[in-house]
Amino acid sequence: MTGEERGAGGASAAEVFDAVGARYEEVFAGVPGQLAALDWLADRLPPGARVLDVGSGTGRPAAERLVRAGFDVTGIDVSAEMVRVARERVPGARFERADVRTFEPPAGGYDAVCAFFPLLVMDQPEVADSLTRMASWVAPGGALVLATVPGDIRGLDIVWMGHRVTVSSLSAEEHLRLLAGAGLEVVHHHTAVYRPHGPDAGPEEHLYVHARRPA
């Protein structure tokens, strides 16, 4: 889970991820659905394609793999510490501190947007609005890959990696409906259970979506 802003009660995403820092990469290393989504994206984009990584975290694996594939990658994250780590670990990409809810893309948007768990630490209406915003940034012929923890959840207080956070999400069906409403064609989606590394980590259900905007 990476995130953007404050939920109803717990620490803000910036506070949590500033504290978690590079440890996030260790706990969530080698997520199969994420790696498969990156492979799908890399196979369909031309060299030099402009890619936005929302909630870019440490820059690994997403930005790093996409840079190696020859793409022009920009990462945004609300955590200053994550941006610092990502700039060190993936110097071939650009990273900036930004909130998905207020970020303004360049004219023409992006050839692809990837978003791996960035929308959970916010209120449910903001999740829906942010999903629609990200979809609108995909240029004609472009693609979006998304991963999240699905569920009709609003303002749920949890302890995650030792921090109290308030999370929200949408059902899998609502994610698909909003993407379709934003003009994207969902070409693949599935759910999978993943257990993060570490003695205190429990299994998580993940939703993965691959979508495209018709040319």
Coordinates of C-alpha atoms in Angstrom, one line a residue, residues 24-209:
Y24 CA 8.3 -0.6 2.3
E25 CA 10.3 -2.0 -0.6
E26 CA 11.5 -4.9 1.6
V27 CA 8.1 -5.8 2.9
F28 CA 6.4 -5.6 -0.5
A29 CA 9.1 -7.1 -2.7
G30 CA 8.2 -9.2 -5.7
V31 CA 4.4 -8.8 -5.8
P32 CA 3.5 -11.1 -8.8
G33 CA 0.5 -9.1 -10.0
Q34 CA 2.5 -5.9 -10.0
L35 CA 5.3 -7.4 -12.0
A36 CA 2.9 -8.9 -14.5
A37 CA 1.2 -5.5 -14.9
L38 CA 4.5 -3.9 -15.6
D39 CA 5.4 -6.5 -18.2
W40 CA 2.0 -6.0 -19.9
L41 CA 2.6 -2.3 -20.0
A42 CA 6.1 -2.6 -21.3
D43 CA 5.0 -4.9 -24.1
R44 CA 2.5 -2.5 -25.5
L45 CA 4.3 0.9 -25.3
P46 CA 6.7 2.3 -27.9
P47 CA 10.2 3.3 -26.9
G48 CA 10.3 6.7 -25.2
A49 CA 6.6 6.6 -24.1
R50 CA 5.7 9.0 -21.4
V51 CA 4.7 7.2 -18.2
L52 CA 3.4 8.5 -14.9
D53 CA 3.9 6.4 -11.8
V54 CA 1.4 7.6 -9.2
G55 CA 2.4 6.8 -5.6
S56 CA 5.9 6.0 -6.9
G57 CA 7.3 5.1 -3.4
T58 CA 11.0 4.0 -3.6
G59 CA 10.9 3.9 -7.4
R60 CA 11.2 0.1 -7.3
P61 CA 10.0 -2.0 -9.0
A62 CA 7.8 0.2 -11.2
A63 CA 9.8 3.2 -12.2
E64 CA 13.0 1.2 -12.3
R65 CA 11.6 -1.5 -14.7
L66 CA 10.0 1.1 -16.9
V67 CA 13.1 3.2 -17.2
R68 CA 15.1 0.0 -18.1
A69 CA 12.4 -0.6 -20.8
G70 CA 13.3 2.7 -22.4
F71 CA 10.4 4.9 -21.3
D72 CA 10.3 8.5 -20.1
V73 CA 9.1 8.1 -16.5
T74 CA 7.8 10.6 -14.0
G75 CA 6.9 9.5 -10.5
I76 CA 4.8 11.4 -8.0
D77 CA 4.4 10.7 -4.3
V78 CA 3.1 12.6 -1.3
S79 CA 6.0 11.5 0.9
A80 CA 9.2 13.6 0.7
E81 CA 11.2 10.7 2.1
M82 CA 10.0 8.4 -0.6
V83 CA 10.8 11.0 -3.3
R84 CA 14.3 11.3 -1.8
V85 CA 14.8 7.5 -1.8
A86 CA 13.5 7.1 -5.3
R87 CA 15.7 9.8 -6.7
E88 CA 18.7 7.9 -5.3
R89 CA 17.6 4.5 -6.5
V90 CA 16.2 5.3 -9.9
P91 CA 18.2 8.3 -11.3
G92 CA 16.9 7.7 -14.8
A93 CA 13.4 8.8 -13.8
R94 CA 12.0 12.2 -12.5
F95 CA 10.3 12.2 -9.1
E96 CA 8.4 15.0 -7.5
R97 CA 6.3 15.4 -4.3
A98 CA 2.7 15.8 -5.4
D99 CA -0.8 14.8 -4.4
V100 CA -2.8 12.9 -7.0
R101 CA -5.9 14.9 -6.0
T102 CA -4.3 18.2 -7.1
F103 CA -1.6 17.1 -9.6
E104 CA -1.8 18.8 -13.0
P105 CA -0.5 16.7 -15.9
P106 CA 1.3 18.3 -18.9
A107 CA -0.7 19.0 -22.0
G108 CA -1.6 15.8 -23.8
G109 CA -1.3 13.7 -20.7
Y110 CA 0.7 10.4 -20.7
D111 CA 1.0 7.4 -22.8
A112 CA 0.6 5.3 -19.7
V113 CA -0.3 5.7 -16.0
C114 CA 0.5 3.1 -13.4
A115 CA -0.9 3.3 -9.9
F116 CA 0.0 0.6 -7.5
F117 CA -1.9 1.1 -4.2
P118 CA -1.8 4.9 -4.1
L119 CA -5.4 5.7 -3.1
L120 CA -6.1 3.9 0.1
V121 CA -5.2 6.5 2.7
M122 CA -8.0 9.0 1.8
D123 CA -11.8 9.3 2.1
Q124 CA -13.9 7.2 -0.2
P125 CA -15.2 10.0 -2.4
E126 CA -11.6 11.1 -3.0
V127 CA -10.7 7.5 -4.0
A128 CA -13.4 7.7 -6.7
D129 CA -12.4 11.2 -7.9
S130 CA -8.7 10.3 -8.0
L131 CA -9.4 7.2 -10.0
T132 CA -11.3 9.2 -12.5
R133 CA -8.6 11.9 -12.6
M134 CA -5.9 9.3 -13.3
A135 CA -7.9 7.8 -16.1
S136 CA -8.4 11.2 -17.7
W137 CA -4.6 11.6 -18.0
V138 CA -4.2 8.6 -20.3
A139 CA -3.7 9.8 -23.9
P140 CA -5.6 8.2 -26.8
G141 CA -4.0 4.8 -27.5
G142 CA -2.5 4.8 -24.0
A143 CA -2.9 2.4 -21.1
L144 CA -3.4 2.3 -17.4
V145 CA -2.4 -0.4 -14.9
L146 CA -3.9 -0.3 -11.4
A147 CA -3.6 -2.3 -8.2
T148 CA -5.5 -1.8 -5.0
V149 CA -7.1 -3.5 -2.0
P150 CA -10.7 -3.7 -3.1
G151 CA -13.8 -3.4 -0.9
D152 CA -16.6 -1.0 -0.1
I153 CA -14.7 0.5 2.8
R154 CA -14.9 4.0 4.2
G155 CA -12.9 5.4 7.1
L156 CA -11.6 2.0 8.5
D157 CA -8.9 2.4 11.2
I158 CA -6.1 -0.2 10.9
V159 CA -2.6 -0.6 12.0
W160 CA -0.3 -1.0 9.0
M161 CA 3.5 -1.5 9.3
G162 CA 3.3 -0.3 12.9
H163 CA 1.3 2.9 12.1
R164 CA -2.4 3.7 12.7
V165 CA -4.0 4.8 9.5
T166 CA -7.5 5.3 8.3
V167 CA -8.2 3.7 4.9
S168 CA -11.0 3.6 2.3
S169 CA -11.5 1.8 -0.9
L170 CA -14.1 0.8 -3.5
S171 CA -15.4 -2.5 -4.6
A172 CA -13.8 -4.2 -7.6
E173 CA -17.0 -3.6 -9.6
E174 CA -17.0 0.1 -8.7
H175 CA -13.4 0.4 -9.9
L176 CA -14.3 -1.1 -13.2
R177 CA -17.4 1.0 -13.6
L178 CA -15.5 4.3 -13.0
L179 CA -12.8 3.4 -15.4
A180 CA -15.3 2.5 -18.1
G181 CA -17.1 5.7 -17.4
A182 CA -13.9 7.6 -17.9
G183 CA -13.6 6.2 -21.4
L184 CA -11.1 3.3 -20.7
E185 CA -11.6 -0.2 -21.9
V186 CA -10.7 -2.8 -19.3
V187 CA -8.8 -5.6 -21.0
H188 CA -7.9 -7.6 -18.0
H189 CA -8.7 -7.7 -14.3
H190 CA -8.2 -10.3 -11.5
T191 CA -7.9 -10.5 -7.7
A192 CA -5.1 -12.4 -5.9
V193 CA -4.0 -12.9 -2.3
Y194 CA -0.5 -11.7 -1.4
R195 CA 1.2 -12.0 2.0
P196 CA 3.8 -9.3 2.6
H197 CA 7.2 -10.2 4.0
G198 CA 7.6 -9.9 7.7
P199 CA 6.4 -11.7 10.9
D200 CA 3.5 -9.3 11.5
A201 CA 2.1 -9.2 8.0
G202 CA -1.2 -10.8 7.2
P203 CA -2.5 -11.8 3.7
E204 CA -4.1 -9.0 1.6
E205 CA -6.5 -9.3 -1.3
H206 CA -5.3 -7.3 -4.3
L207 CA -7.2 -6.2 -7.4
Y208 CA -5.2 -5.7 -10.6
V209 CA -6.6 -3.9 -13.6

